[in-house]
CSV table of C-alpha atoms and ligand atoms in Angstrom, one decimal:
chain,number,residue,atom,x,y,z
A,11,UNK,CA,-16.6,169.6,-7.8
A,12,UNK,CA,-20.7,171.3,-8.5
A,13,UNK,CA,-20.7,174.8,-9.9
A,14,UNK,CA,-22.8,177.6,-8.9
A,15,UNK,CA,-24.2,179.6,-12.4
A,16,UNK,CA,-25.0,183.1,-11.2
A,17,UNK,CA,-28.1,183.7,-13.3
A,18,UNK,CA,-30.3,187.3,-14.0
A,19,UNK,CA,-33.8,185.5,-14.2
A,20,UNK,CA,-35.7,188.7,-14.5
A,21,UNK,CA,-35.5,192.4,-14.7
A,22,UNK,CA,-38.1,194.8,-14.3
A,23,UNK,CA,-37.4,198.9,-14.9
A,24,UNK,CA,-39.6,202.1,-14.4
A,25,UNK,CA,-38.2,205.5,-14.7
A,26,UNK,CA,-35.3,204.9,-15.4
A,27,UNK,CA,-33.5,206.5,-18.4
A,28,UNK,CA,-35.9,206.1,-21.4
A,29,UNK,CA,-37.4,202.9,-20.2
A,30,UNK,CA,-40.9,202.5,-18.5
A,31,UNK,CA,-43.0,199.9,-17.1
A,32,UNK,CA,-40.4,197.5,-18.9
A,33,UNK,CA,-40.1,193.6,-17.8
A,34,UNK,CA,-37.1,191.2,-19.4
A,35,UNK,CA,-37.0,187.6,-18.4
A,36,UNK,CA,-33.9,186.0,-19.2
A,37,UNK,CA,-32.0,183.2,-20.5
A,38,UNK,CA,-28.9,181.5,-18.1
A,39,UNK,CA,-26.7,181.7,-21.3
A,40,UNK,CA,-26.7,183.6,-24.2
A,41,UNK,CA,-29.1,186.7,-24.2
A,42,UNK,CA,-28.7,189.6,-27.2
A,43,UNK,CA,-30.4,192.6,-26.8
A,44,UNK,CA,-31.0,194.6,-29.8
A,45,UNK,CA,-31.9,197.6,-31.0
A,46,UNK,CA,-31.5,201.1,-33.3
A,47,UNK,CA,-29.7,203.9,-31.6
A,48,UNK,CA,-31.1,205.2,-28.6
A,49,UNK,CA,-33.5,202.4,-28.3
A,50,UNK,CA,-32.5,201.8,-24.7
A,51,UNK,CA,-30.1,199.2,-25.0
A,52,UNK,CA,-27.4,200.8,-22.5
A,53,UNK,CA,-30.1,201.3,-19.7
A,54,UNK,CA,-30.7,197.7,-19.5
A,55,UNK,CA,-27.2,197.0,-19.0
A,56,UNK,CA,-27.2,199.8,-16.4
A,57,UNK,CA,-29.6,198.4,-14.3
A,58,UNK,CA,-28.0,195.8,-13.9
A,59,UNK,CA,-24.8,197.6,-13.4
A,60,UNK,CA,-26.3,200.0,-10.7
A,61,UNK,CA,-27.8,197.0,-8.3
A,62,UNK,CA,-24.7,195.0,-8.6
A,63,UNK,CA,-22.2,197.9,-7.5
A,64,UNK,CA,-25.4,200.4,-6.5
A,65,UNK,CA,-23.4,203.0,-8.8
A,66,UNK,CA,-23.8,204.2,-12.3
A,67,UNK,CA,-20.8,202.8,-14.5
A,68,UNK,CA,-21.7,206.6,-16.1
A,69,UNK,CA,-20.4,209.8,-15.3
A,70,UNK,CA,-24.2,210.7,-13.8
A,71,UNK,CA,-26.0,211.1,-10.6
A,72,UNK,CA,-29.1,208.9,-9.7
A,73,UNK,CA,-31.1,211.5,-10.0
A,74,UNK,CA,-30.1,212.2,-13.7
A,75,UNK,CA,-31.3,208.4,-14.0
A,76,UNK,CA,-34.7,209.6,-13.0
A,77,UNK,CA,-36.6,209.4,-16.6
A,78,UNK,CA,-37.1,213.3,-18.0
A,79,UNK,CA,-40.9,212.3,-17.1
A,80,UNK,CA,-41.0,210.3,-13.6
A,81,UNK,CA,-40.1,211.4,-10.6
A,82,UNK,CA,-38.4,208.4,-8.9
A,83,UNK,CA,-37.3,204.8,-10.3
A,84,UNK,CA,-37.3,201.2,-9.5
A,85,UNK,CA,-35.2,198.8,-10.7
A,86,UNK,CA,-35.3,195.2,-9.5
A,87,UNK,CA,-33.9,191.8,-10.0
A,88,UNK,CA,-34.9,188.2,-9.7
A,89,UNK,CA,-31.5,186.6,-9.4
A,90,UNK,CA,-31.0,182.9,-8.7
A,91,UNK,CA,-27.1,182.5,-7.3
A,92,UNK,CA,-25.6,180.0,-4.9
A,93,UNK,CA,-27.5,180.9,-2.0
A,94,UNK,CA,-30.6,180.1,-4.0
A,95,UNK,CA,-33.5,182.6,-5.4
A,96,UNK,CA,-33.4,186.6,-4.3
A,97,UNK,CA,-34.5,189.7,-5.7
A,98,UNK,CA,-32.6,193.0,-5.5
A,99,UNK,CA,-34.4,196.2,-5.7
A,100,UNK,CA,-32.2,200.0,-6.0
A,101,UNK,CA,-35.1,202.7,-6.5
A,102,UNK,CA,-34.6,206.5,-6.2
A,103,UNK,CA,-37.6,208.0,-4.0
A,104,UNK,CA,-36.4,211.4,-3.5
A,105,UNK,CA,-32.9,209.3,-2.2
A,106,UNK,CA,-31.4,206.2,-3.4
A,107,UNK,CA,-31.7,203.5,-1.8
A,108,UNK,CA,-31.8,199.9,-2.4
A,109,UNK,CA,-33.4,196.5,-1.0
A,110,UNK,CA,-32.0,192.6,-0.6
A,111,UNK,CA,-35.4,190.8,-0.5
A,112,UNK,CA,-37.7,193.9,0.7
A,113,UNK,CA,-35.4,194.7,3.6
A,114,UNK,CA,-33.2,197.4,3.3
A,115,UNK,CA,-29.2,196.1,2.1
A,116,UNK,CA,-26.1,198.3,1.8
A,117,UNK,CA,-24.1,197.8,-0.7
A,118,UNK,CA,-21.7,195.1,0.8
A,119,UNK,CA,-24.7,193.1,1.1
A,120,UNK,CA,-26.7,193.3,-2.2
A,121,UNK,CA,-23.1,192.5,-4.0
A,122,UNK,CA,-23.1,189.2,-2.1
A,123,UNK,CA,-25.8,188.2,-4.8
A,124,UNK,CA,-25.3,190.0,-8.0
A,125,UNK,CA,-21.7,190.3,-9.2
A,126,UNK,CA,-21.8,192.0,-13.0
A,127,UNK,CA,-18.5,191.7,-14.9
A,128,UNK,CA,-18.9,194.6,-17.8
A,129,UNK,CA,-17.3,195.2,-21.0
A,130,UNK,CA,-17.7,198.2,-22.9
A,131,UNK,CA,-17.0,197.0,-26.3
A,132,UNK,CA,-17.2,201.5,-27.8
A,133,UNK,CA,-15.5,201.9,-25.5
A,134,UNK,CA,-12.9,200.1,-24.0
A,135,UNK,CA,-10.6,202.7,-24.9
A,136,UNK,CA,-11.2,204.1,-22.1
A,137,UNK,CA,-9.7,201.2,-19.6
A,138,UNK,CA,-6.1,201.9,-21.9
A,139,UNK,CA,-6.1,205.1,-22.3
A,140,UNK,CA,-6.9,206.5,-18.6
A,141,UNK,CA,-5.8,205.5,-15.6
A,142,UNK,CA,-8.1,205.8,-13.7
A,143,UNK,CA,-10.8,203.7,-15.3
A,144,UNK,CA,-9.0,201.1,-15.4
A,145,UNK,CA,-7.6,201.5,-11.2
A,146,UNK,CA,-10.9,201.1,-10.7
A,147,UNK,CA,-11.8,197.9,-12.7
A,148,UNK,CA,-8.4,196.8,-10.9
A,149,UNK,CA,-10.3,197.8,-7.6
A,150,UNK,CA,-13.7,195.8,-8.8
A,151,UNK,CA,-12.2,192.8,-9.5
A,152,UNK,CA,-10.4,192.6,-6.0
A,153,UNK,CA,-14.2,193.2,-4.8
A,154,UNK,CA,-15.4,190.8,-6.3
A,155,UNK,CA,-12.9,188.2,-5.1
A,156,UNK,CA,-12.1,189.8,-1.8
A,157,UNK,CA,-15.0,191.1,-0.2
A,158,UNK,CA,-14.2,193.1,2.1
A,159,UNK,CA,-11.1,195.0,0.2
A,160,UNK,CA,-14.3,197.9,-1.4
A,161,UNK,CA,-14.0,198.8,2.6
A,162,UNK,CA,-9.9,199.0,2.6
A,163,UNK,CA,-10.1,201.8,-0.1
A,164,UNK,CA,-13.3,203.3,1.2
A,165,UNK,CA,-11.5,204.3,4.7
A,166,UNK,CA,-8.7,205.3,2.3
A,167,UNK,CA,-10.2,207.3,0.4
A,168,UNK,CA,-11.5,209.4,2.8
A,169,UNK,CA,-8.6,209.2,5.0
A,170,UNK,CA,-7.2,211.0,1.6
A,171,UNK,CA,-9.8,213.4,1.6
A,172,UNK,CA,-9.6,214.3,4.9
A,173,UNK,CA,-5.2,214.7,4.2
A,174,UNK,CA,-5.6,216.7,0.9
A,175,UNK,CA,-8.3,219.2,2.4
A,176,UNK,CA,-5.9,220.0,5.6
A,177,UNK,CA,-3.0,220.5,2.7
A,178,UNK,CA,-4.9,222.8,0.1
A,179,UNK,CA,-6.1,225.2,2.8
A,180,UNK,CA,-4.0,225.0,5.9
A,181,UNK,CA,-0.4,224.8,3.1
A,182,UNK,CA,2.3,226.0,5.0
A,183,UNK,CA,0.7,226.6,8.8
A,184,UNK,CA,-0.1,222.9,8.6
A,185,UNK,CA,1.1,221.3,11.6
A,186,UNK,CA,4.1,219.0,11.7
A,187,UNK,CA,2.4,215.9,14.6
A,188,UNK,CA,-1.5,216.6,12.0
A,189,UNK,CA,-0.2,216.0,9.1
A,190,UNK,CA,2.2,212.9,10.3
A,191,UNK,CA,-1.1,211.7,12.0
A,192,UNK,CA,-2.9,211.2,8.8
A,193,UNK,CA,0.5,210.3,7.4
A,194,UNK,CA,0.4,207.1,9.7
A,195,UNK,CA,-3.5,205.8,9.3
A,196,UNK,CA,-2.6,206.5,5.4
A,197,UNK,CA,0.0,204.4,5.6
A,198,UNK,CA,-1.3,202.1,7.7
A,199,UNK,CA,-4.3,201.1,5.1
A,200,UNK,CA,-2.4,202.4,2.2
A,201,UNK,CA,-0.3,199.1,2.3
A,202,UNK,CA,-3.0,196.8,2.7
A,203,UNK,CA,-4.6,197.9,-0.5
A,204,UNK,CA,-0.7,197.7,-2.1
A,205,UNK,CA,-1.0,194.0,-1.0
A,206,UNK,CA,-3.6,192.9,-2.3
A,207,UNK,CA,-3.4,194.6,-5.4
A,208,UNK,CA,-0.3,193.0,-5.4
A,209,UNK,CA,-1.7,189.8,-4.7
A,210,UNK,CA,-4.2,189.9,-7.3
A,211,UNK,CA,-2.5,190.9,-9.8
A,212,UNK,CA,0.0,187.9,-9.4
A,213,UNK,CA,-2.6,185.8,-9.0
A,214,UNK,CA,-4.7,187.1,-12.9
A,215,UNK,CA,-1.4,187.3,-14.6
A,216,UNK,CA,-1.0,182.9,-13.3
A,217,UNK,CA,-4.5,182.3,-14.0
A,218,UNK,CA,-4.1,184.4,-17.7
A,219,UNK,CA,-0.6,182.2,-17.9
A,220,UNK,CA,-2.6,179.0,-17.4
A,221,UNK,CA,-5.4,179.5,-19.5
A,222,UNK,CA,-3.3,180.7,-22.6
A,223,UNK,CA,-0.2,179.6,-22.7
A,224,UNK,CA,0.4,183.8,-24.1
A,225,UNK,CA,2.4,186.2,-23.3
A,226,UNK,CA,-0.2,188.7,-21.3
A,227,UNK,CA,0.5,190.2,-18.3
A,228,UNK,CA,-0.4,192.9,-16.2
A,229,UNK,CA,2.4,194.8,-14.9
A,230,UNK,CA,1.5,196.8,-11.2
A,231,UNK,CA,3.3,200.0,-10.5
A,232,UNK,CA,2.3,201.1,-6.6
A,233,UNK,CA,3.2,205.2,-6.2
A,234,UNK,CA,5.6,204.3,-4.1
A,235,UNK,CA,9.5,206.1,-3.3
A,236,UNK,CA,9.8,202.7,-2.2
A,237,UNK,CA,8.8,199.2,-3.0
A,238,UNK,CA,11.1,196.4,-2.5
A,239,UNK,CA,10.5,195.8,1.2
A,240,UNK,CA,7.1,197.0,1.5
A,241,UNK,CA,5.5,197.7,4.7
A,242,UNK,CA,3.3,200.0,6.7
A,243,UNK,CA,7.2,201.9,8.2
A,244,UNK,CA,8.4,202.3,4.6
A,245,UNK,CA,5.7,204.2,3.2
A,246,UNK,CA,5.3,205.9,5.9
A,247,UNK,CA,9.2,207.1,5.3
A,248,UNK,CA,7.9,207.5,1.5
A,249,UNK,CA,5.2,210.4,3.2
A,250,UNK,CA,7.7,211.8,5.3
A,251,UNK,CA,10.5,212.5,2.8
A,252,UNK,CA,7.6,213.9,0.8
A,253,UNK,CA,6.1,215.8,3.0
A,254,UNK,CA,7.8,219.3,1.8
A,255,UNK,CA,6.8,218.8,-1.4
A,256,UNK,CA,3.7,217.7,-0.4
A,257,UNK,CA,2.9,220.8,1.8
A,258,UNK,CA,4.6,222.9,-1.1
A,259,UNK,CA,1.8,221.6,-4.3
A,260,UNK,CA,-1.2,221.5,-1.4
A,261,UNK,CA,-2.1,217.8,-2.3
A,262,UNK,CA,-1.5,214.6,-1.4
A,263,UNK,CA,1.4,213.0,-4.4
A,264,UNK,CA,1.7,209.6,-3.0
A,265,UNK,CA,-0.2,206.5,-2.9
A,266,UNK,CA,-2.9,203.7,-4.5
A,267,UNK,CA,-5.0,206.6,-5.7
A,268,UNK,CA,-1.1,207.7,-8.3
A,269,UNK,CA,-0.4,203.4,-8.8
A,270,UNK,CA,-0.4,202.3,-12.3
A,271,UNK,CA,-1.0,199.3,-13.8
A,272,UNK,CA,0.6,198.1,-17.4
A,273,UNK,CA,-0.5,195.3,-19.9
A,274,UNK,CA,1.9,194.3,-21.0
A,275,UNK,CA,1.8,191.8,-24.6
A,276,UNK,CA,5.0,189.9,-25.4
A,277,UNK,CA,6.8,192.8,-23.9
A,278,UNK,CA,5.4,195.5,-25.1
A,279,UNK,CA,2.1,198.3,-23.9
A,280,UNK,CA,-1.2,197.1,-25.5
A,281,UNK,CA,-1.6,201.3,-26.3
A,282,UNK,CA,0.9,200.1,-29.5
A,283,UNK,CA,-1.6,196.8,-30.5
A,284,UNK,CA,-4.5,197.8,-33.8
A,285,UNK,CA,-8.1,198.4,-32.4
A,286,UNK,CA,-9.5,194.8,-32.1
A,287,UNK,CA,-6.1,193.0,-31.2
A,288,UNK,CA,-6.7,194.7,-27.8
A,289,UNK,CA,-10.6,194.4,-26.7
A,290,UNK,CA,-9.3,190.4,-27.7
A,291,UNK,CA,-6.3,191.5,-25.3
A,292,UNK,CA,-8.7,193.0,-22.6
A,293,UNK,CA,-11.2,190.1,-23.6
A,294,UNK,CA,-8.9,186.9,-22.5
A,295,UNK,CA,-8.6,189.1,-19.1
A,296,UNK,CA,-11.8,189.0,-18.2
A,297,UNK,CA,-11.7,185.5,-18.9
A,298,UNK,CA,-8.9,185.0,-16.6
A,299,UNK,CA,-10.8,187.6,-14.2
A,300,UNK,CA,-13.9,185.1,-14.7
A,301,UNK,CA,-12.1,181.9,-13.5
A,302,UNK,CA,-10.9,183.3,-11.1
A,303,UNK,CA,-13.3,184.1,-9.9
A,304,UNK,CA,-14.7,180.8,-10.6
A,305,UNK,CA,-12.3,179.0,-8.0
A,306,UNK,CA,-12.4,181.9,-5.4
A,307,UNK,CA,-16.0,182.3,-4.9
A,308,UNK,CA,-17.3,179.2,-6.1
A,309,UNK,CA,-19.9,181.1,-8.0
A,310,UNK,CA,-19.8,182.8,-11.2
A,311,UNK,CA,-20.5,186.7,-12.6
A,312,UNK,CA,-23.4,187.6,-15.1
A,313,UNK,CA,-21.3,189.5,-18.0
A,314,UNK,CA,-22.5,192.1,-19.7
A,315,UNK,CA,-21.0,192.9,-23.0
A,316,UNK,CA,-22.5,196.6,-24.1
A,317,UNK,CA,-22.2,196.8,-28.2
A,318,UNK,CA,-20.5,194.0,-27.9
A,319,UNK,CA,-20.0,193.2,-31.8
A,320,UNK,CA,-18.6,197.2,-32.0
A,321,UNK,CA,-14.8,196.5,-34.2
A,322,UNK,CA,-14.2,192.9,-33.2
A,323,UNK,CA,-13.4,191.0,-36.4
A,324,UNK,CA,-15.2,187.1,-37.3
A,325,UNK,CA,-12.4,185.7,-35.0
A,326,UNK,CA,-12.3,187.3,-32.8
A,327,UNK,CA,-15.9,187.2,-32.2
A,328,UNK,CA,-15.9,182.8,-31.9
A,329,UNK,CA,-13.6,183.6,-29.4
A,330,UNK,CA,-16.0,185.5,-27.6
A,331,UNK,CA,-18.5,183.3,-28.4
A,332,UNK,CA,-16.7,180.2,-27.3
A,333,UNK,CA,-15.4,181.9,-24.2
A,334,UNK,CA,-18.0,182.7,-22.1
A,335,UNK,CA,-20.0,179.8,-23.2
A,336,UNK,CA,-20.8,178.5,-19.6
A,337,UNK,CA,-21.4,181.6,-18.1
A,338,UNK,CA,-24.6,184.5,-18.0
A,339,UNK,CA,-24.0,186.7,-20.9
A,340,UNK,CA,-26.1,189.3,-21.3
A,341,UNK,CA,-25.5,191.7,-24.4
A,342,UNK,CA,-26.5,194.2,-26.8
A,343,UNK,CA,-26.3,194.8,-30.6
A,344,UNK,CA,-28.0,197.8,-33.3
A,345,UNK,CA,-28.6,193.8,-35.1
A,346,UNK,CA,-29.9,191.1,-34.5
A,347,UNK,CA,-27.8,187.5,-34.1
A,348,UNK,CA,-29.2,184.7,-34.0
A,349,UNK,CA,-26.0,182.3,-32.1
A,350,UNK,CA,-27.8,184.5,-29.4
A,351,UNK,CA,-29.8,181.2,-27.7
A,352,UNK,CA,-32.6,184.6,-26.0
A,353,UNK,CA,-33.1,187.9,-28.5
A,354,UNK,CA,-34.8,190.9,-27.4
A,355,UNK,CA,-35.7,193.3,-29.6
A,356,UNK,CA,-36.0,196.8,-27.7
A,357,UNK,CA,-37.5,199.3,-30.3
A,358,UNK,CA,-37.8,203.5,-29.9
A,359,UNK,CA,-41.1,204.8,-28.5
A,360,UNK,CA,-42.2,207.6,-30.0
B,13,ADP,N1,-33.6,210.2,-17.5
B,13,ADP,C1,-33.5,210.1,-18.9
B,13,ADP,N2,-35.0,210.5,-19.1
B,13,ADP,C2,-35.5,210.2,-20.3
B,13,ADP,N3,-34.8,209.7,-21.4
B,13,ADP,C3,-33.1,209.1,-20.9
B,13,ADP,C4,-32.9,209.8,-20.0
B,13,ADP,N4,-31.4,209.1,-19.5
B,13,ADP,C5,-30.6,209.2,-21.1
B,13,ADP,N5,-32.6,208.9,-22.6
B,13,ADP,C6,-32.3,208.3,-23.3
B,13,ADP,O1,-32.1,207.1,-23.0
B,13,ADP,C7,-32.6,207.0,-24.6
B,13,ADP,C8,-31.7,205.6,-24.4
B,13,ADP,O2,-30.5,205.7,-23.7
B,13,ADP,P1,-29.5,204.5,-24.1
B,13,ADP,O3,-30.0,203.4,-23.7
B,13,ADP,O4,-27.6,204.3,-24.4
B,13,ADP,O5,-30.2,203.7,-26.0
B,13,ADP,P2,-28.9,202.7,-26.6
B,13,ADP,O6,-28.1,201.9,-25.9
B,13,ADP,O7,-30.1,201.8,-27.4
B,13,ADP,O8,-28.5,203.3,-27.3
B,13,ADP,C9,-31.4,207.4,-25.3
B,13,ADP,O9,-32.4,208.2,-26.4
B,13,ADP,C10,-31.2,208.6,-23.8
B,13,ADP,O10,-30.7,210.1,-24.5
B,14,MG,MG1,-25.6,201.7,-26.0
């Protein structure tokens, strides 16, 4: 079978964080953007992430991404994938919007052209220390291979928000049948998410085993009272059992928003390992995901690695180089490294 490789050929940025009139032509394999702290390396990665997901990986709103001296920003990429060459644009002019080939486009359309896989080598601990962060990563992973998944998550979140609003504001005076009807739709929507998460984690674990023949796996624990015979009904019953407690604590206490994932290495939690080991095992999970992505979509993500060499020994670095040899990698570092085929130096303006 012929393999397609997603490739970002060109990126243009204006008025985005510290980058103005910035343009870069990437190579199809390993690219390294190097430069001093504050030169804008993370901003380049952030621009690509924004094009892929319509949002920032930084805890900021879109307006804060606009350059201090500008009134709006513009980020544009020429992307080559199996559907040919396409142009993706993200703009902020009073409000934020995106375009695919000059037509206004929503996220489900743009993500069809560009799927960035993002790894921050200096912040990777977040994936291990903060469950919400890892849950989001798993959701982005599943979204990459099942296009309708994000729709399920967004629907679930909007229902949950409304139920929480009622719990918070009405408390004990909440109408029982109203709460039941919210729980009915939550159970229906939540069940889809839990089933997809279960199936995906199984697939990912199988792939890790197949590629690395190593005892590394993710254990998934849905936040439910009963998971033995999972169904919309079983989730609804769980929610009924918790009704009083939820009313008393004025918020929802059960469902995918509270699911847990444990990363296990030889039966031990990843939290117990050294920082270099943690990074290596996370990288293995990313490598397995890339292979899963290839099988599901007959395409590849573009791999963005911010501060790629932070806290990595030579052996881990070589592992990284070997394992991601086929796909387009866009990495950043403060140091130049000739192992990368395409090198770009960023200079701090001032
Ligand atoms: N809205 C903004 N306008 C102008 N500069 C910004 C904005 N947001 C962040 N910056 C600055 O942009 C610079 C580049 O940041 P960053 O891309 O994180 O650098 P690097 O990753 O190379 O260390 C930093 O000095 C940061 O303070
Ligand atoms: Mg940075």
